[in-house]
Amino acid sequence: MISVKGLVKSFGDLEVLKGISTEVDAGQVIAVIGPSGSGKSTFLRCLNKLEEPTGGTVEIAGFNITDKKADIRAARQEIGMVFQHFHLFPHLTVLGNLTYAPMKVRGESKAQAEEKARTLLKRVGLSDKADSYPASLSGGQKQRVAIARALAMEPKLMLFDEPTSALDPEMVKEVLDVMKDLAKSGMTMIVVTHEMGFAREVADRVLFLDQGKLVEEGTPDEFFSNPKTDRARDFLEKVL
Amino acid sequence: MNLDFTQMTPYIPYMLEGIWVTLKFVAVALLIGALIGTLLALFKISGPAPLRAFAVAYTSIFRGTPLILQLMLIYFAVPQLTGYDITPFLSAITAFGLNSAAYISEIIRAGIQAVDKGQVEAAQALGVPYRAMMKDIILPQAFKNILPALMNEVITLTKESALVSTIGYLDLMRRAQVVGASMYRQFEPLLFVGLIYWVLVMILTLIGRKIERRLKASDIR
Ligand SMILES: Nc1ncnc2c1ncn2[C@@H]1O[C@H](COP(=O)(O)OP(=O)(O)OP(=O)(O)O)[C@@H](O)[C@H]1O
Ligand SMILES: [Mg+2]
C-alpha cells in the first residue's frame, strides 16, 4: 500500500528527514513515535504531499507521488488525513463538512452524500449533531467529525497526526475508540501518536523516529519490551 | 454673526441633486476598485512571480502618491498624450477606481491570509481543486474579515470623492462652490453640503456596524 524509499525533506538548510525507507501493507496499522521535532509530522505530510519531498520516492495507494506527472489530487482522494487541530470547516454544518468533498470532488449526488454522511456519523456516535456547527462541539466531537469527514471520501488509507494531542484527557478515549474500531474494520492506518497504550494495543508495527532518521522498527511487543537502540530506550524511559 | 440661509433656498434642490451625482460616481468607482482589487489580491496570494510583482508595484504606486495627483494626471495627461478629450466623469471613476483597487486588494489579501492555514490543508488533503477551495472554503471565511474593512473604504471614498470638484465634475462639493459663487456667499452652502456628507457617512457607519454585529453573531451559532 505504501512504499517509501530514501525519503529526504529539507526546509532550507535544515534537513528534517534524512533518508527514510519503509513499507506498509494493506490493512496494517503503523504507529509513528519519537521525540518532539524528530520529523514525525513532516514524514506524514510527505505521504500526501502537503510537504514536497526533497529526495527519495513515495509510492502510495497506487500512485508514485514523487513522480512529477503524478495526479496528486487523485492520490489525495485515496488518502484520508486527520489533523491534530481538526481543521473542520467552521462555516459549514457537520453534515456540510461531511458532504462537501464527496459532492465536489467525487461527484456524488446530495442525497447519496448525505446518506453516507449520516451512516458515518452514526458510526462515530454523533448522529444527533448533523445540523450543528463545529464551534458548538467539544474537542472530542470535533475530532470524530474530522475522522468521519475523511472517511466520507472512502479512502484506501488514513493518516493521523497526533489526533488526540489537542484534546482534554477525558475526551481522548472516545477518539481512540473510533480509531480502534476503524483499525478492526481493516483500514490501513499510519498514526503519529504519543499514546503509547494505543500503539501497544492496536499497532501492527511501531516506527521510532529520532532526528530525522528511522532509528528502530518492529512489532509493539519487541519495541516496548526490548528496544534495540539506546535512543529508543532513553525515549521510552521518559514517556512510560 | 452674519449667517443667512434664506438666500440659499432656491439652490437647495440643485445641491441635493449632487448627492446622487456623488453616490453614483462613488458606486461605480467602488465596483471598478472591487473588481481590479480582487484580481490584484489573487495575484499577490497565488499568482506567478511577474503578476505578483506587478500587483505589489501597482499597490505601492497608488498608495504612495496623492490621489489628487492621480486624478489630475488622468484628466490632463490623457488629452495631452492621446488627443482624446476625457470627460470629468470618466477621469473621476478611472482615478478613484484604480486608486481604491490598490486599497481593496490589500484588504482582500489580508482577509484571505488571516484564514487559518489549516483550512487550506484540510481542503487539499480531501483533493478539493484550487478554485473550488477558494470559492467554497476560503473566501466565505475571508469575507468576515474583509467586510468591515471594506465598509471603511466605502466611507473614505465617499469623503475623498469631494476631490473631483477640482476637475469640474458637478458633485456635491462642486455644487456648493457654484452656488457660493452665484450668491457671493460661500459659507452657507459649504456648511450645508458638509452636513450632507456627515449624514451620508453616519448612515454608512451604521450599516457597517449592523453588518459587523451580524457577522459576529454567526460566529457563535
Ligand atoms: N514549514 C517548516 N519550515 C521550517 N522548518 C520546519 C517546518 N516544518 C517543520 N519544521 C522543522 O522540522 C523539524 C521536524 O518537525 P516536525 O513537525 O516534523 O516534528 P514532529 O516530530 O512532528 O514534532 P512534534 O512531536 O512536536 O509534533 C522541526 O525542527 C521543525 O522546526
Ligand atoms: Mg508533529
XYZ file of C-alpha atoms and ligand atoms in Angstrom:
493
model
C 0.000 0.000 0.000
C 2.885 2.356 0.847
C 6.499 2.124 -0.221
C 8.891 4.849 0.899
C 12.477 4.797 -0.338
C 15.222 7.138 0.840
C 12.812 9.948 1.702
C 14.632 13.220 2.352
C 13.000 16.523 3.303
C 14.803 19.795 3.938
C 13.478 23.192 4.933
C 16.200 25.445 3.573
C 19.418 24.275 5.192
C 17.622 22.242 7.818
C 17.456 18.572 6.866
C 14.431 17.258 8.739
C 14.127 13.793 7.178
C 17.415 12.108 6.430
C 16.593 9.177 4.179
C 13.655 7.176 5.448
C 12.634 3.846 3.904
C 9.771 1.607 4.899
C 6.929 -0.486 3.503
C 3.329 -0.727 4.690
C 0.930 -3.462 3.579
C -2.810 -3.053 3.154
C -4.685 -3.405 6.427
C -1.689 -2.649 8.626
C -1.780 -0.148 11.447
C 1.511 1.670 11.956
C 2.307 3.833 14.969
C 4.935 6.513 14.404
C 6.552 7.688 17.615
C 9.559 9.744 18.596
C 10.610 12.873 20.438
C 9.253 16.311 19.565
C 10.906 17.722 16.463
C 12.099 14.326 15.232
C 10.184 14.767 11.960
C 7.069 12.661 12.541
C 4.621 15.227 11.192
C 6.887 16.045 8.292
C 7.119 12.345 7.411
C 3.338 12.012 7.462
C 2.823 15.179 5.420
C 5.245 13.946 2.775
C 2.948 10.955 2.247
C 0.159 13.111 0.784
C 2.459 15.867 -0.437
C 1.317 18.544 1.969
C 5.101 18.810 2.097
C 7.036 18.374 -1.117
C 9.702 15.683 -0.589
C 13.231 16.914 -1.355
C 14.516 13.478 -2.344
C 13.607 9.804 -2.494
C 10.415 8.172 -3.717
C 6.982 7.701 -2.192
C 4.528 5.228 -3.693
C 1.158 5.244 -2.026
C -2.299 3.838 -2.847
C -1.130 3.007 -6.356
C 0.350 6.436 -7.092
C 4.013 7.339 -7.368
C 3.510 10.797 -5.897
C 7.169 11.767 -6.187
C 6.803 11.455 -9.965
C 6.275 14.958 -11.380
C 3.453 13.748 -13.622
C 1.510 12.095 -10.792
C -2.100 13.228 -10.396
C -1.711 14.437 -6.842
C -5.376 15.314 -6.377
C -6.421 11.826 -7.413
C -3.914 10.377 -4.958
C -5.176 12.550 -2.122
C -8.700 11.274 -2.647
C -7.420 7.845 -1.626
C -5.553 9.180 1.417
C -7.619 10.414 4.342
C -5.918 12.788 6.761
C -6.784 13.738 10.325
C -5.039 16.714 11.913
C -4.153 17.495 15.486
C -6.307 20.622 15.388
C -9.209 19.102 13.391
C -9.463 21.856 10.764
C -13.189 21.430 10.314
C -14.814 23.980 8.010
C -16.352 26.398 10.542
C -18.916 27.914 8.187
C -20.445 24.550 7.278
C -22.601 22.298 9.443
C -21.328 18.888 10.451
C -23.316 17.412 7.584
C -21.885 20.066 5.259
C -18.367 19.165 6.358
C -19.009 15.508 5.533
C -20.753 16.014 2.194
C -18.733 18.857 0.671
C -15.786 16.935 -0.751
C -17.729 13.809 -1.795
C -20.070 16.034 -3.826
C -17.460 18.425 -5.147
C -14.601 16.020 -5.766
C -16.219 12.622 -6.251
C -19.302 13.997 -7.971
C -21.769 12.286 -5.658
C -25.362 13.486 -5.559
C -26.540 15.361 -2.498
C -28.842 12.518 -1.442
C -26.093 9.961 -1.873
C -23.534 12.039 0.067
C -25.955 12.796 2.887
C -26.980 9.200 3.299
C -23.350 8.168 3.581
C -22.620 11.061 5.948
C -25.401 10.004 8.294
C -24.154 6.425 8.319
C -20.673 7.689 9.202
C -21.984 9.989 11.912
C -23.768 7.044 13.447
C -20.546 5.089 13.332
C -18.650 7.786 15.271
C -21.577 8.270 17.669
C -22.676 11.732 16.551
C -25.986 11.151 14.776
C -27.606 13.974 16.716
C -25.006 16.548 15.606
C -25.639 16.542 11.848
C -27.022 20.077 11.827
C -24.682 21.577 14.429
C -21.832 23.908 13.573
C -18.283 22.906 14.579
C -18.000 25.786 17.067
C -20.662 24.170 19.234
C -18.851 20.805 19.516
C -16.361 19.619 22.123
C -12.820 18.752 21.029
C -13.501 15.039 21.055
C -16.644 15.527 18.985
C -14.781 17.718 16.513
C -12.115 15.107 16.029
C -14.687 12.375 15.469
C -16.359 14.571 12.856
C -12.951 15.121 11.251
C -12.417 11.367 11.066
C -15.864 10.899 9.544
C -15.155 13.676 7.040
C -12.025 11.891 5.876
C -13.840 8.549 5.700
C -16.598 10.094 3.573
C -14.107 10.158 0.693
C -13.845 6.371 1.003
C -10.054 6.468 1.204
C -7.802 3.435 0.898
C -5.762 4.509 3.896
C -5.792 7.068 6.684
C -3.073 9.306 8.107
C -3.424 10.638 11.667
C -1.163 13.365 13.056
C -1.425 13.296 16.856
C -5.227 13.094 16.722
C -5.642 13.241 20.497
C -2.894 15.696 21.491
C -5.130 18.750 21.442
C -7.872 17.097 23.499
C -8.752 17.282 27.172
C -7.842 13.970 28.816
C -11.430 12.877 29.287
C -12.042 13.074 25.537
C -9.062 11.049 24.396
C -10.791 7.726 24.827
C -13.803 8.472 22.630
C -11.489 9.317 19.744
C -9.189 6.351 20.303
C -12.224 4.070 20.417
C -13.307 5.292 16.990
C -9.788 4.666 15.710
C -9.646 1.185 17.199
C -12.947 0.395 15.565
C -11.547 1.647 12.273
C -8.425 -0.497 12.673
C -10.592 -3.545 13.320
C -12.516 -2.903 10.129
C -9.281 -3.425 8.217
C -8.371 0.184 7.367
C -4.701 0.844 6.635
C -3.592 3.479 9.129
C -0.463 5.493 9.869
C -0.804 7.125 13.260
C 1.635 9.640 14.700
C 0.931 9.455 18.409
C 2.118 9.976 21.941
C -0.446 7.455 23.183
C 1.832 4.512 23.925
C -1.111 2.438 25.159
C -2.803 2.798 21.784
C 0.410 1.965 19.904
C 0.917 -1.122 22.001
C -2.627 -2.378 21.725
C -3.594 -1.550 18.172
C -0.459 -1.143 16.047
C 0.963 -3.979 13.976
C 4.251 -2.170 13.835
C 5.978 0.749 15.509
C 8.290 3.191 13.716
C 10.599 5.111 16.013
C 11.943 8.347 14.521
C 14.707 10.403 16.035
C 16.431 13.419 14.464
C 15.031 12.654 11.044
C 16.092 9.028 10.959
C 14.085 5.846 11.252
C 16.054 4.501 14.187
C 14.035 1.445 15.003
C 11.135 -0.511 13.556
C 9.350 -3.545 14.959
C 6.256 -5.069 16.497
C 4.963 -3.259 19.584
C 5.984 -6.258 21.717
C 9.580 -6.167 20.503
C 9.818 -2.424 20.641
C 8.281 -1.728 24.038
C 9.693 -4.644 25.996
C 13.013 -4.967 24.270
C 14.175 -1.833 22.425
C 17.345 -2.441 20.455
C 18.837 1.049 20.472
C 19.896 3.352 23.292
C 17.906 6.200 21.808
C 14.684 4.211 21.846
C 15.408 3.041 25.380
C 16.000 6.645 26.534
C 12.813 7.798 24.863
C 10.711 5.032 26.388
C 12.090 5.705 29.828
C 10.903 9.274 29.542
C 7.404 8.585 28.260
C 6.393 5.357 30.019
C -22.942 86.778 13.137
C -23.738 87.246 9.537
C -25.316 83.943 8.554
C -28.260 83.931 6.192
C -29.558 80.633 4.899
C -32.754 82.056 3.341
C -30.921 83.280 0.232
C -29.832 79.719 -0.383
C -33.336 78.244 -0.560
C -33.768 78.299 -4.371
C -30.446 76.490 -4.794
C -31.241 73.632 -2.403
C -32.717 71.205 -4.972
C -29.666 71.818 -7.177
C -27.336 70.932 -4.313
C -29.393 67.911 -3.215
C -29.089 66.559 -6.743
C -25.371 66.453 -6.014
C -25.983 63.609 -3.566
C -26.939 61.292 -6.418
C -24.098 62.513 -8.580
C -21.648 61.816 -5.783
C -23.159 58.463 -4.826
C -23.342 57.308 -8.429
C -19.715 58.073 -9.029
C -18.622 56.512 -5.711
C -20.602 53.341 -6.529
C -19.064 52.982 -9.993
C -15.558 53.685 -8.672
C -16.095 51.132 -5.922
C -17.243 48.498 -8.386
C -14.157 49.059 -10.532
C -11.993 49.055 -7.409
C -13.521 45.817 -6.143
C -13.084 44.015 -9.472
C -9.493 45.071 -10.055
C -8.724 44.803 -6.339
C -9.878 41.172 -6.179
C -7.742 40.331 -9.186
C -4.703 42.070 -7.669
C -5.248 40.277 -4.355
C -5.308 36.895 -6.104
C -2.123 37.840 -7.986
C -0.455 38.700 -4.686
C -1.506 35.498 -2.978
C -1.067 32.876 -5.626
C -0.063 34.482 -8.909
C 3.106 33.649 -10.846
C 6.094 35.838 -9.922
C 5.682 38.529 -12.644
C 1.993 39.080 -11.838
C 2.756 39.175 -8.142
C 5.479 41.774 -8.731
C 3.071 43.805 -10.861
C 0.378 43.747 -8.166
C 2.838 44.771 -5.462
C 4.247 47.629 -7.560
C 0.739 48.771 -8.520
C -0.343 48.912 -4.898
C 2.810 50.719 -3.857
C 2.421 53.411 -6.520
C -1.277 54.091 -5.990
C -0.977 54.159 -2.212
C 2.279 56.082 -2.284
C 1.171 59.142 -4.286
C -1.583 61.704 -3.639
C -4.974 60.822 -5.043
C -5.438 64.350 -6.346
C -2.251 63.936 -8.367
C -3.557 60.706 -9.884
C -6.806 62.468 -10.726
C -5.045 65.418 -12.357
C -2.698 63.161 -14.281
C -5.583 61.236 -15.792
C -7.652 64.334 -16.511
C -4.883 66.395 -18.066
C -2.388 63.831 -19.316
C -4.802 61.689 -21.312
C -5.874 64.516 -23.669
C -2.311 65.781 -23.974
C -0.858 62.370 -24.818
C -3.634 60.816 -26.874
C -5.727 63.716 -28.035
C -8.776 62.001 -26.525
C -10.831 64.562 -24.619
C -11.665 62.667 -21.457
C -14.782 63.769 -19.553
C -14.585 64.685 -15.864
C -16.832 61.717 -15.009
C -14.614 59.246 -16.842
C -11.441 60.674 -15.289
C -13.039 60.603 -11.872
C -14.176 56.975 -11.939
C -10.878 55.916 -13.511
C -8.736 57.651 -10.895
C -10.893 56.632 -7.942
C -11.441 53.110 -9.268
C -7.736 52.486 -9.871
C -6.828 54.054 -6.542
C -9.344 52.134 -4.447
C -8.317 48.923 -6.250
C -4.948 49.271 -4.528
C -6.513 49.639 -1.083
C -9.145 46.972 -1.666
C -6.540 44.491 -2.897
C -4.722 44.893 0.426
C -7.955 44.446 2.376
C -8.781 41.260 0.481
C -5.238 39.893 0.678
C -5.078 40.428 4.424
C -8.552 38.929 4.837
C -7.644 35.797 2.906
C -4.312 35.361 4.617
C -5.944 35.681 8.027
C -7.867 32.466 7.333
C -6.230 29.591 9.218
C -3.707 27.762 7.026
C -5.181 24.504 8.305
C -8.282 25.213 6.206
C -6.232 25.104 3.022
C -4.504 21.918 4.141
C -7.772 20.231 5.074
C -9.229 21.075 1.659
C -6.076 19.936 -0.148
C -5.968 16.690 1.786
C -9.514 15.978 0.588
C -8.456 16.531 -3.023
C -10.522 19.714 -3.458
C -9.409 21.669 -6.559
C -7.889 25.125 -6.016
C -10.767 27.158 -7.441
C -13.445 25.289 -5.508
C -11.382 25.594 -2.337
C -11.087 29.355 -2.782
C -14.767 29.804 -3.632
C -16.371 27.456 -1.098
C -13.931 27.263 1.812
C -11.512 30.191 1.963
C -13.418 33.195 0.579
C -16.564 32.699 2.708
C -14.342 32.774 5.797
C -12.195 35.625 4.494
C -15.383 37.596 3.819
C -15.917 38.048 7.544
C -12.524 39.705 7.865
C -12.951 41.704 4.670
C -16.410 43.225 5.039
C -15.775 45.590 7.979
C -12.570 46.914 6.385
C -14.386 47.294 3.091
C -17.061 49.421 4.753
C -14.307 51.737 5.970
C -13.025 52.018 2.423
C -16.514 52.985 1.222
C -16.633 55.747 3.838
C -13.184 57.032 2.949
C -14.079 57.009 -0.722
C -17.292 58.943 -0.094
C -15.414 61.704 1.717
C -12.448 61.779 -0.639
C -14.818 61.950 -3.594
C -15.034 65.713 -2.980
C -11.658 65.930 -4.717
C -13.342 65.562 -8.106
C -14.693 69.089 -7.711
C -11.209 70.199 -8.745
C -11.698 68.932 -12.279
C -15.133 70.482 -12.591
C -17.252 67.373 -12.035
C -20.568 68.590 -10.649
C -20.640 66.570 -7.422
C -21.936 67.770 -4.048
C -18.792 69.738 -3.288
C -18.617 71.431 -6.663
C -22.276 72.410 -6.460
C -21.648 74.129 -3.129
C -18.901 76.169 -4.780
C -21.085 77.020 -7.771
C -23.917 78.157 -5.536
C -21.484 80.076 -3.354
C -20.116 81.924 -6.356
C -23.525 82.914 -7.683
C -24.794 84.198 -4.316
C -21.498 85.786 -3.318
C -21.774 83.826 -0.048
C -19.539 80.769 0.334
C -20.066 79.868 3.966
C -23.701 78.732 3.972
C -23.606 76.331 1.016
C -20.377 74.815 2.323
C -21.951 74.219 5.714
C -24.979 72.731 4.013
C -23.093 70.125 1.962
C -20.828 69.488 4.932
C -23.912 68.396 6.834
C -24.950 66.182 3.925
C -21.511 64.477 3.811
C -21.687 63.883 7.545
C -25.172 62.338 7.322
C -24.039 60.099 4.459
C -21.038 58.909 6.432
C -23.169 58.299 9.526
C -25.593 56.185 7.529
C -22.720 54.145 6.077
C -21.211 53.743 9.543
C -24.476 52.450 10.957
C -24.852 49.975 8.099
C -21.270 48.842 8.738
C -21.941 48.294 12.442
C -25.046 46.312 11.680
C -23.168 44.043 9.287
C -20.374 43.559 11.795
C -22.793 42.604 14.535
C -24.484 40.099 12.278
C -21.133 38.533 11.326
C -20.176 38.218 14.984
C -23.490 36.556 15.785
C -22.941 33.913 13.105
C -19.603 33.017 14.692
C -21.188 31.655 17.820
C -24.244 29.920 16.386
N 7.455 24.516 7.390
C 8.604 24.388 8.086
N 9.607 25.244 7.897
C 10.780 25.127 8.579
N 11.025 24.166 9.468
C 10.058 23.272 9.717
C 8.796 23.330 9.036
N 8.033 22.308 9.481
C 8.772 21.646 10.394
N 9.997 22.213 10.535
C 11.069 21.744 11.422
O 11.273 20.379 11.146
C 11.568 19.669 12.333
C 10.631 18.492 12.458
O 9.321 18.986 12.621
P 8.057 18.025 12.762
O 6.885 18.903 12.934
O 8.038 17.053 11.633
O 8.374 17.272 14.138
P 7.451 16.310 14.977
O 8.218 15.068 15.172
O 6.117 16.180 14.355
O 7.339 17.080 16.338
P 6.119 17.205 17.361
O 6.090 15.940 18.184
O 6.472 18.391 18.204
O 4.880 17.399 16.561
C 11.458 20.664 13.469
O 12.774 21.069 13.809
C 10.681 21.794 12.886
O 11.066 23.004 13.471
Mg 4.142 16.897 14.845
